[in-house]
Short mmCIF file of C-alpha atoms and ligand atoms in Angstrom, two decimals:
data_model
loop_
_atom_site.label_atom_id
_atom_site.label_comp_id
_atom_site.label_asym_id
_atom_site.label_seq_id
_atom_site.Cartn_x
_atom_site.Cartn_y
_atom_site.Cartn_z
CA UNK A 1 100.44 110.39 105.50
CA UNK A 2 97.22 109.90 108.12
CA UNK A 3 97.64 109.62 111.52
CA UNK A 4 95.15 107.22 113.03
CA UNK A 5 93.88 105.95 116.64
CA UNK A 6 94.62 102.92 117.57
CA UNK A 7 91.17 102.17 119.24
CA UNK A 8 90.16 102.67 115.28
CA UNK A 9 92.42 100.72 113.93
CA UNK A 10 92.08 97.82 116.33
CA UNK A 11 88.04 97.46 115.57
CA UNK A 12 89.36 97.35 112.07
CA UNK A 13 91.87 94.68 112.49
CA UNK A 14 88.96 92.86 115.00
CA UNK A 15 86.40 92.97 112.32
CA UNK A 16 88.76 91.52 109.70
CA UNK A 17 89.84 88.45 112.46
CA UNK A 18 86.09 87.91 113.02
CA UNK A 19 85.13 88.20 109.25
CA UNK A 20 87.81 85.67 108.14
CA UNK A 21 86.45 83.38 110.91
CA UNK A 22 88.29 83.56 114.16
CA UNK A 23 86.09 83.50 117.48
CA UNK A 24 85.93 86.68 119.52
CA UNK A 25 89.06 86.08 121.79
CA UNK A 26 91.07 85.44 118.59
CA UNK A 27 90.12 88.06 116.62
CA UNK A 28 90.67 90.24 119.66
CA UNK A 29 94.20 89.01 120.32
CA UNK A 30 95.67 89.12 117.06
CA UNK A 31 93.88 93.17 116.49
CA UNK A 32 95.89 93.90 119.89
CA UNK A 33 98.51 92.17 118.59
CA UNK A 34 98.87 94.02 115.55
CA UNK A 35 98.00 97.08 116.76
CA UNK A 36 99.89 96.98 119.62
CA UNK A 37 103.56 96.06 116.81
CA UNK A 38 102.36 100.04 115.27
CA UNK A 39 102.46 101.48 118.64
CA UNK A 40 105.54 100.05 119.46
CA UNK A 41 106.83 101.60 116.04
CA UNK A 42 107.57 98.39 113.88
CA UNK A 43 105.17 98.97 111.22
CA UNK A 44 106.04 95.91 109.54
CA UNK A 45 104.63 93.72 111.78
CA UNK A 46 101.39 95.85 112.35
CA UNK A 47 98.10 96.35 110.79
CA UNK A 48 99.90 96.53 107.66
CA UNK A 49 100.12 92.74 107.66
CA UNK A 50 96.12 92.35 107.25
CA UNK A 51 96.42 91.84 103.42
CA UNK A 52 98.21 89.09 103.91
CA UNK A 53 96.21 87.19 106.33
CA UNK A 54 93.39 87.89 104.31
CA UNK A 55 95.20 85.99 101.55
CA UNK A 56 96.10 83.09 103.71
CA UNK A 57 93.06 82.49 105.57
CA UNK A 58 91.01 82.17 102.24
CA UNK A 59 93.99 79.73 101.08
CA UNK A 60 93.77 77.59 104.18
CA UNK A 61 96.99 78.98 105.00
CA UNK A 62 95.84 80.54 107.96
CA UNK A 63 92.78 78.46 109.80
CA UNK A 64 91.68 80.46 112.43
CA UNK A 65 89.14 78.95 115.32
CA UNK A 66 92.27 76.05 115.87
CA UNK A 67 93.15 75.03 119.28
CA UNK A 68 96.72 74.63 120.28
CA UNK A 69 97.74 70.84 120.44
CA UNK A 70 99.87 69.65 122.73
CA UNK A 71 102.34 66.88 121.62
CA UNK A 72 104.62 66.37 124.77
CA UNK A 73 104.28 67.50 127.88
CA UNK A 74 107.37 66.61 130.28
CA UNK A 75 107.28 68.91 133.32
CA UNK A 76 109.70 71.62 132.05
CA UNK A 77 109.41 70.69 128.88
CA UNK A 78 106.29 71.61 126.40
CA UNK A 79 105.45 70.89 123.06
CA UNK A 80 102.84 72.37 120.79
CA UNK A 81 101.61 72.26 117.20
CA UNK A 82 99.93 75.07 116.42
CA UNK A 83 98.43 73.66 112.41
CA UNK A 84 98.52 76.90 111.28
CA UNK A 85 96.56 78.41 113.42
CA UNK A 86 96.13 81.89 114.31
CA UNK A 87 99.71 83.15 114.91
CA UNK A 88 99.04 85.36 117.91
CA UNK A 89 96.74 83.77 119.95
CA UNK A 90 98.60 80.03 119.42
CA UNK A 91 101.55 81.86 120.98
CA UNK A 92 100.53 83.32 123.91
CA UNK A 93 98.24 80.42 124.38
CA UNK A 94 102.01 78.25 124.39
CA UNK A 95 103.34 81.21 126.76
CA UNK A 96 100.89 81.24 129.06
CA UNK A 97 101.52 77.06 129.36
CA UNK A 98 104.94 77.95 129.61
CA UNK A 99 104.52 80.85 131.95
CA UNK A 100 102.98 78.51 134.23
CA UNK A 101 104.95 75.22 134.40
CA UNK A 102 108.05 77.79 135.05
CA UNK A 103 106.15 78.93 138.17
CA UNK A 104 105.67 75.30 139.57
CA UNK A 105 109.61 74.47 137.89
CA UNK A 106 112.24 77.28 137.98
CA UNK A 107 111.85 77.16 133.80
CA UNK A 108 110.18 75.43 131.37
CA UNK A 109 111.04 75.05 127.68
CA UNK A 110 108.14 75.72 125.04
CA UNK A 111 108.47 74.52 121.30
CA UNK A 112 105.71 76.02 119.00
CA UNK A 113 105.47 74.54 115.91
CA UNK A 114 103.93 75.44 112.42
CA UNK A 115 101.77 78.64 113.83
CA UNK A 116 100.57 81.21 110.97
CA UNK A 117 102.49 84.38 111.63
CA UNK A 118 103.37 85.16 115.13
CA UNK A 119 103.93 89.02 114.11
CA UNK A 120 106.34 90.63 116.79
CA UNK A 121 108.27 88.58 118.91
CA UNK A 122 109.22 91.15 121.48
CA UNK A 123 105.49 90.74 122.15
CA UNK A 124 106.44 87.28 123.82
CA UNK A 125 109.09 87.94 125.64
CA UNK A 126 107.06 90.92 127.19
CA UNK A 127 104.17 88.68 128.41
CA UNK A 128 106.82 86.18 130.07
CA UNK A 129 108.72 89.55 131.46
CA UNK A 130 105.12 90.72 132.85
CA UNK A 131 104.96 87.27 134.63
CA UNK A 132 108.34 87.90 136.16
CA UNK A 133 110.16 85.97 133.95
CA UNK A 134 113.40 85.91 131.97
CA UNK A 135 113.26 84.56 128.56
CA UNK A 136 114.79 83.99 125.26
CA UNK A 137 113.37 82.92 121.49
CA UNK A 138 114.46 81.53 118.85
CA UNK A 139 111.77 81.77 115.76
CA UNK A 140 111.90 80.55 111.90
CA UNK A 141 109.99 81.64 109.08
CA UNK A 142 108.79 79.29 106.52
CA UNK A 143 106.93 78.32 103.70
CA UNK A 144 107.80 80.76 101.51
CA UNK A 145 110.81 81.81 99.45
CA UNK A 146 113.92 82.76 101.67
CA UNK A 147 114.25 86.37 101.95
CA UNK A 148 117.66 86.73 103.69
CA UNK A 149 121.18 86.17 102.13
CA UNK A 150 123.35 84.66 104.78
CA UNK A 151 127.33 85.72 105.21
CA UNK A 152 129.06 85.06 101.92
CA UNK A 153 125.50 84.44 100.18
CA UNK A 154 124.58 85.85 97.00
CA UNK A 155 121.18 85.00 97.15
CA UNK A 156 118.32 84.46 99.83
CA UNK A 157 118.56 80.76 101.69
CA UNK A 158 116.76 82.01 105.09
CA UNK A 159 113.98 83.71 106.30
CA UNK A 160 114.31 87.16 108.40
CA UNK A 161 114.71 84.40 111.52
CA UNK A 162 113.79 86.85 114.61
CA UNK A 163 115.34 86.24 117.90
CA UNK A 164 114.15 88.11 120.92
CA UNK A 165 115.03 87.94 124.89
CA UNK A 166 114.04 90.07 127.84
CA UNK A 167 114.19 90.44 131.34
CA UNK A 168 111.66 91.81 133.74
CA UNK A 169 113.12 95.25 135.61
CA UNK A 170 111.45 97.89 137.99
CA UNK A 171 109.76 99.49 135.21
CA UNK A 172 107.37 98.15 132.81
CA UNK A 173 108.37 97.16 130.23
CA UNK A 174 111.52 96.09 130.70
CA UNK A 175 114.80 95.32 128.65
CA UNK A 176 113.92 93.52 125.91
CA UNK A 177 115.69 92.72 122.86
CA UNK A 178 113.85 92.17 119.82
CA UNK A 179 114.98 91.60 115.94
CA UNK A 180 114.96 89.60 112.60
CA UNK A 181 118.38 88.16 112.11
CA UNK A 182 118.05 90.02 108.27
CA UNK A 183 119.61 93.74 108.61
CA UNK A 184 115.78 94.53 107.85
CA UNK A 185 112.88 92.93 108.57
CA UNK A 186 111.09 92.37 105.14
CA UNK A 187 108.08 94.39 106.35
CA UNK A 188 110.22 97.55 106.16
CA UNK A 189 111.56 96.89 103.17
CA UNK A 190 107.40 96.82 101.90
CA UNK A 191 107.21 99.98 104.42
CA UNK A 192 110.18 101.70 102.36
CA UNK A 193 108.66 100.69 99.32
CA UNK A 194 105.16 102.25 99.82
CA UNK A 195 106.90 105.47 101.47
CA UNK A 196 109.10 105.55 98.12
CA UNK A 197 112.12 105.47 100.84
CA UNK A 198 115.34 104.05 100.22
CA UNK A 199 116.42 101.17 102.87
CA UNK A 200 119.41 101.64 104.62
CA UNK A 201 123.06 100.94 102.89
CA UNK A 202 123.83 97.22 103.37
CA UNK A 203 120.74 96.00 104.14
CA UNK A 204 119.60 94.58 100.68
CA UNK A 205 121.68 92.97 97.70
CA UNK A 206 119.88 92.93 94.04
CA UNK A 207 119.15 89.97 91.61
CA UNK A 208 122.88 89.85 90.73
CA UNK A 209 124.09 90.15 94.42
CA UNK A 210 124.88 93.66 94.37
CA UNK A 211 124.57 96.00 96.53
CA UNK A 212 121.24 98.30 95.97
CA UNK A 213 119.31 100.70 98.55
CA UNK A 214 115.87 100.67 96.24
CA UNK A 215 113.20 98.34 97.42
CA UNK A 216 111.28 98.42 94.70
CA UNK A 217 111.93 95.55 92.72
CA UNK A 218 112.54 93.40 95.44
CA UNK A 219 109.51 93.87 97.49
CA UNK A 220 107.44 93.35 93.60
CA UNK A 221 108.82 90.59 92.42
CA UNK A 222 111.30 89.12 95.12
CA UNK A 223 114.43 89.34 93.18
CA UNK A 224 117.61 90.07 95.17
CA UNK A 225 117.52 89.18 99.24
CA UNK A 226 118.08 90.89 102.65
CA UNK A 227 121.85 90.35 103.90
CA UNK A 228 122.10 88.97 107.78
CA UNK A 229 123.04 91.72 109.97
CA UNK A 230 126.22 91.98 111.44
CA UNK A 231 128.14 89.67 109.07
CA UNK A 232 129.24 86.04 110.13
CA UNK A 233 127.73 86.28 113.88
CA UNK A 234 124.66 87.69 112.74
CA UNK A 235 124.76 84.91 110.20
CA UNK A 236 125.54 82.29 112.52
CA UNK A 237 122.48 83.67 115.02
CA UNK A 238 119.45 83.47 111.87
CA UNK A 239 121.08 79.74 111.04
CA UNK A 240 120.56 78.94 114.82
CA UNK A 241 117.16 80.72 114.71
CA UNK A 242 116.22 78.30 111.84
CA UNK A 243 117.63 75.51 113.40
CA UNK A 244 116.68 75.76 117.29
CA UNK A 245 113.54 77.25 116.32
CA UNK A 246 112.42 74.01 113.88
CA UNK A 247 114.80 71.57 113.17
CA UNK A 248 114.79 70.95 116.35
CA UNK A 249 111.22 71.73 117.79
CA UNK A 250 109.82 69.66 114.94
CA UNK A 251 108.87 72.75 113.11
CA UNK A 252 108.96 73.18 109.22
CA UNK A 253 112.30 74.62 108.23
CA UNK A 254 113.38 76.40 105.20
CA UNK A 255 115.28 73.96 102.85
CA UNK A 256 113.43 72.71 99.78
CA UNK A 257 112.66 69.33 100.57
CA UNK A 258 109.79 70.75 102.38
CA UNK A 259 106.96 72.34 100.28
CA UNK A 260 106.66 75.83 100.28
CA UNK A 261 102.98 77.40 99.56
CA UNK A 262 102.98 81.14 99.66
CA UNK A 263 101.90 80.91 103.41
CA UNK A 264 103.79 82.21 107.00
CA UNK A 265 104.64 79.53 108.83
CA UNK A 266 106.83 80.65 112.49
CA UNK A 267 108.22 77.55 114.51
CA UNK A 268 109.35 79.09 118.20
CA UNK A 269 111.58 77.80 120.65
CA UNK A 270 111.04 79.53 124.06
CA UNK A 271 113.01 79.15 127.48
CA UNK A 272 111.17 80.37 130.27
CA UNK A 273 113.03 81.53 133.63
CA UNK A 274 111.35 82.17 136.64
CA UNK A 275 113.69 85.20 137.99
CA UNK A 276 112.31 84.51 141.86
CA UNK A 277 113.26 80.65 141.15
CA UNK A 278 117.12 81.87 140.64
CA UNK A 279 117.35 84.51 143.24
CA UNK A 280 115.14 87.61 143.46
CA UNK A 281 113.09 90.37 141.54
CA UNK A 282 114.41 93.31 143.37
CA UNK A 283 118.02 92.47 142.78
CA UNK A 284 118.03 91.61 139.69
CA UNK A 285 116.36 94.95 138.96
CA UNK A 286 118.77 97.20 140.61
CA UNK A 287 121.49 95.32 138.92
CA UNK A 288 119.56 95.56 135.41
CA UNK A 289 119.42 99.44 136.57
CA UNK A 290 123.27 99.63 137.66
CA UNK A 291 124.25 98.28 134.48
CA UNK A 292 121.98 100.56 132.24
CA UNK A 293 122.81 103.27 133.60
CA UNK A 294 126.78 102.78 133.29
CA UNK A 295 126.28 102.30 130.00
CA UNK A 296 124.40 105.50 129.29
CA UNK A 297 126.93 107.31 131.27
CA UNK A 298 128.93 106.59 128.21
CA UNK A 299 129.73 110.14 126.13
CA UNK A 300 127.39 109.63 123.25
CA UNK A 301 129.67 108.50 119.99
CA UNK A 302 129.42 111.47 117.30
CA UNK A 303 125.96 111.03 115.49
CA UNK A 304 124.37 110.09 118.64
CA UNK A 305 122.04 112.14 120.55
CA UNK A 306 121.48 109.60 123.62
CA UNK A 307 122.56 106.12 124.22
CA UNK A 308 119.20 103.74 124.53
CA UNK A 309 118.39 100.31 125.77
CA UNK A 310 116.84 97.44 124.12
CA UNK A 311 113.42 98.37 124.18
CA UNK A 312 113.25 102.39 124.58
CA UNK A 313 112.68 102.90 120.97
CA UNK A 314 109.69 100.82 121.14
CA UNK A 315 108.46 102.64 124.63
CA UNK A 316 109.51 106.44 123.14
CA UNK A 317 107.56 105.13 119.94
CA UNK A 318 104.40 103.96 122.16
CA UNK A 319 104.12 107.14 124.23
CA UNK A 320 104.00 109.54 120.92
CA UNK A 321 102.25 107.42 119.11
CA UNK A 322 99.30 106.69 121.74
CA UNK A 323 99.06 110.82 121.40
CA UNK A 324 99.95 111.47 117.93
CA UNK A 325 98.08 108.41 116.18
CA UNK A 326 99.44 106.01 113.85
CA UNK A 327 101.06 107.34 111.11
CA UNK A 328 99.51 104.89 107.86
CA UNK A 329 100.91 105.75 104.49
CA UNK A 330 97.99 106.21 101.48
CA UNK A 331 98.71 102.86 99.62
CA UNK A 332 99.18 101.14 103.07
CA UNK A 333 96.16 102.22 104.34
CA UNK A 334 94.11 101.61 100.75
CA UNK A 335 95.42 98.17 100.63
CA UNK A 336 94.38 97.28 104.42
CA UNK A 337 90.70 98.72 103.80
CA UNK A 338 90.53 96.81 100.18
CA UNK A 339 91.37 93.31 102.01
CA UNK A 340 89.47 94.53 104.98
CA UNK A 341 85.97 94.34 102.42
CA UNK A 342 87.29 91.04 100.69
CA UNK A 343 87.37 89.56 103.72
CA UNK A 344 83.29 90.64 104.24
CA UNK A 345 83.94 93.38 106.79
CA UNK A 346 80.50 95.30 107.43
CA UNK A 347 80.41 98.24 105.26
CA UNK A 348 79.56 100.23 108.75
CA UNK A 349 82.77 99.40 109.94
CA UNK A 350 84.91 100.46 106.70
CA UNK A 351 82.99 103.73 106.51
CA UNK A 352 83.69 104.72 109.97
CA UNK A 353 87.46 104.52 108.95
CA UNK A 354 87.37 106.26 105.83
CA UNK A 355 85.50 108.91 107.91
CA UNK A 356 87.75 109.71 110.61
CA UNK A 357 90.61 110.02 107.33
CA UNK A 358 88.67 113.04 105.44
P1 LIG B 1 114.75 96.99 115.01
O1 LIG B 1 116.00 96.95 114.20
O2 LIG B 1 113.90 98.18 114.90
O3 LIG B 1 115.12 96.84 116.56
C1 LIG B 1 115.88 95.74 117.01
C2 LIG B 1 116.20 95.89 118.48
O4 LIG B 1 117.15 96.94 118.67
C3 LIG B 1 115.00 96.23 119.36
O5 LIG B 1 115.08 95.49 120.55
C4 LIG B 1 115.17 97.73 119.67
O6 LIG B 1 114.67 98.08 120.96
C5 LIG B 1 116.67 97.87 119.64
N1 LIG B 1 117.08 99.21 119.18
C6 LIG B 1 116.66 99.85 118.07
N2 LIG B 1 117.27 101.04 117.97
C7 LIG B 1 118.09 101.15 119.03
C8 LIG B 1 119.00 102.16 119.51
N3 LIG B 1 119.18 103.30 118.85
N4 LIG B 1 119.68 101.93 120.66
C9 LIG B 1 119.51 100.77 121.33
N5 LIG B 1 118.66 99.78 120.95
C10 LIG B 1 117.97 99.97 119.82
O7 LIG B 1 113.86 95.66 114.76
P2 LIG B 1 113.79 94.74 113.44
O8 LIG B 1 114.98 93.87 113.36
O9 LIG B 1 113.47 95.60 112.29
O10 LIG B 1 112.53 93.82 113.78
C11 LIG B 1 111.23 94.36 113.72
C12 LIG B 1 110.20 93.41 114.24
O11 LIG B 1 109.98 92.38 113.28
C13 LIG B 1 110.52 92.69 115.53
O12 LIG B 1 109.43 92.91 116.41
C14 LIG B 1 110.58 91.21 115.15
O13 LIG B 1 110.11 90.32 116.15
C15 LIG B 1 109.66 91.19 113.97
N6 LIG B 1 109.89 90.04 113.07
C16 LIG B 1 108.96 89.04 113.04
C17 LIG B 1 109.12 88.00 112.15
C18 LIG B 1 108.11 86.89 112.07
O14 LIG B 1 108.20 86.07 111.17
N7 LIG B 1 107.14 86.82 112.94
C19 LIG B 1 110.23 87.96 111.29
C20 LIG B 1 111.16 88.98 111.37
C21 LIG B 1 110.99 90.04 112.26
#
């Protein structure tokens, strides 16, 4: 395992986003983006994901340089078609929108549609929580082969549908809830795979709908699927991810009349609250603070060091790992740097990295 900086690993990721085409503020988004996803601990969503984009931006999959489009704009209500375009920076683009028309309106509604990968979606919910706003997202993944089994399911008919929602509180950041609706997110069943872990029990059924903890055959050739967490009403929340995040946005959902090419296609609903609009910052932060800490009070359950909120792991995760690096497993890390010179990143650049390794 290498630990790495993140400064280091975000020129890398910048250098790829310029090399596959994007324009500096792009490229510079989606690096922080990415890098930003391994600081906060999910891995999946991080610098790891660079292979891919590789492979969709010389596909057409992924166009970077494309500006967000919008189709409606009704006060409180905005729509956007994002065309594929660079996941991260077409989605804060449509939060910043948002962000704004909730200022002049007490909320605003945002639909994203058809944006390459957005990566995390905590991310989101954090800018709107900097802003001083409440919000909540509901995001589908398309394009390519379902990955999750829903309740009852014995093979994959969604994606990993994330949901997110967050609140802004005295501290930054604040509480904010942020998952796919599959018991894993695929990227840590890849993670697992290159660590030669085992995923957790009940997170992953086999080709034949069984029950299996071994990755391996699932993250190579996509047989089996991820089960929904929490049975029925985890279920029900990944259907209504698919379904408020593009049926109803406009977005390209999952079922097969659609065609599916090997790309990452996230649709996004967002509401947008502004907390000041409702009643005020301070309050609602003591009260966020009141009810936190009655629920740590709580004797932790056997097995349980401390009880968290939504959100610490990620902040524990970013304090050690700003010191401590970014842990990058040796296939991880060989894969990244491979797609980092098929995409036509200066040899200057690689070398650097492979330097600060040895
Ligand atoms: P996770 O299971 O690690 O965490 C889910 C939530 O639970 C987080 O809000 C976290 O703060 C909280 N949490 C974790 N441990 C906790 C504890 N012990 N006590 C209290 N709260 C705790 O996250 P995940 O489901 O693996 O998702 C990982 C990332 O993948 C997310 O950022 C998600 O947005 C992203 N994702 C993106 C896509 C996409 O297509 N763009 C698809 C799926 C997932």
């Amino acid at each position: 395992m290498h630990h790495v900086q993140a400064d280091l690993l975000e020129r890398l990721a910048h250098a790829v986003g310029i090399a596959i085409g994007s324009p500096e503020d792009e490229a510079a988004e989606m690096a922080r983006h990415l890098v930003g996803a391994n600081l906060a601990g999910h891995d999946s969503h991080g610098i790891g994901m660079i292979p891919d984009y590789v492979r969709l931006a010389k596909a057409g999959l992924l166009v970077p340089g494309r500006s967000l489009e919008t189709l409606v704009d009704m006060g409180a209500l905005l729509v956007f078609e994002a065309g594929r375009g660079c996941g991260q920076w077409m989605a804060r683009r449509a939060m910043e929108r948002g962000i704004g028309r909730a200022r002049e309106m007490g909320c605003c509604t945002v639909a994203l549609r058809n944006a390459a990968h957005v990566g995390r979606i905590g991310h989101y919910a954090e800018i709107c929580a900097e802003a001083g706003m409440a919000s909540v997202h509901f995001v589908n993944v398309a394009d390519h082969d379902p990955l999750q089994a829903p309740f009852g399911c014995s093979d994959a008919r969604l994606g990993t549908n994330p949901f997110a929602a967050a609140l802004p509180g005295k501290r930054k950041p604040s509480v904010v809830l942020d998952m796919a609706t599959s018991a894993i997110a695929f990227g840590k069943a890849r993670v697992a795979r290159n660590k030669g872990v085992p995923v957790p029990e009940g997170s992953l059924i086999d080709g034949e709908g069984m029950p299996t903890t071994d990755p391996t055959t699932y993250v190579d050739s996509r047989k089996g699927a991820l089960r929904s967490f929490g049975l029925h009403k985890g279920s029900g929340l990944a259907v209504m991810c698919e379904l408020m995040g593009a049926a109803l946005t406009g977005g390209q959902t999952i079922q097969p009349a659609h065609p599916r090419h090997d790309g990452i296609l996230n649709s996004m609903l967002s509401i947008i609250i502004d907390v000041e609009a409702i009643g005020d910052r301070d309050t609602l932060a003591d009260e966020i603070d009141a009810v936190a800490g009655y629920i740590r009070r709580s004797p932790p359950a056997p097995g349980f060091e401390r009880i968290l909120m939504p959100g610490e792991p990620e902040n524990l995760s970013r304090a050690q790992r700003r010191k401590e690096g970014i842990p990058l497993d040796t296939k991880s890390l060989s894969d990244i740097l491979a797609a980092a010179i098929e995409a036509g990143v200066p040899d200057d650049c690689v070398t650097e990295i492979r330097k600060a390794l040895t």
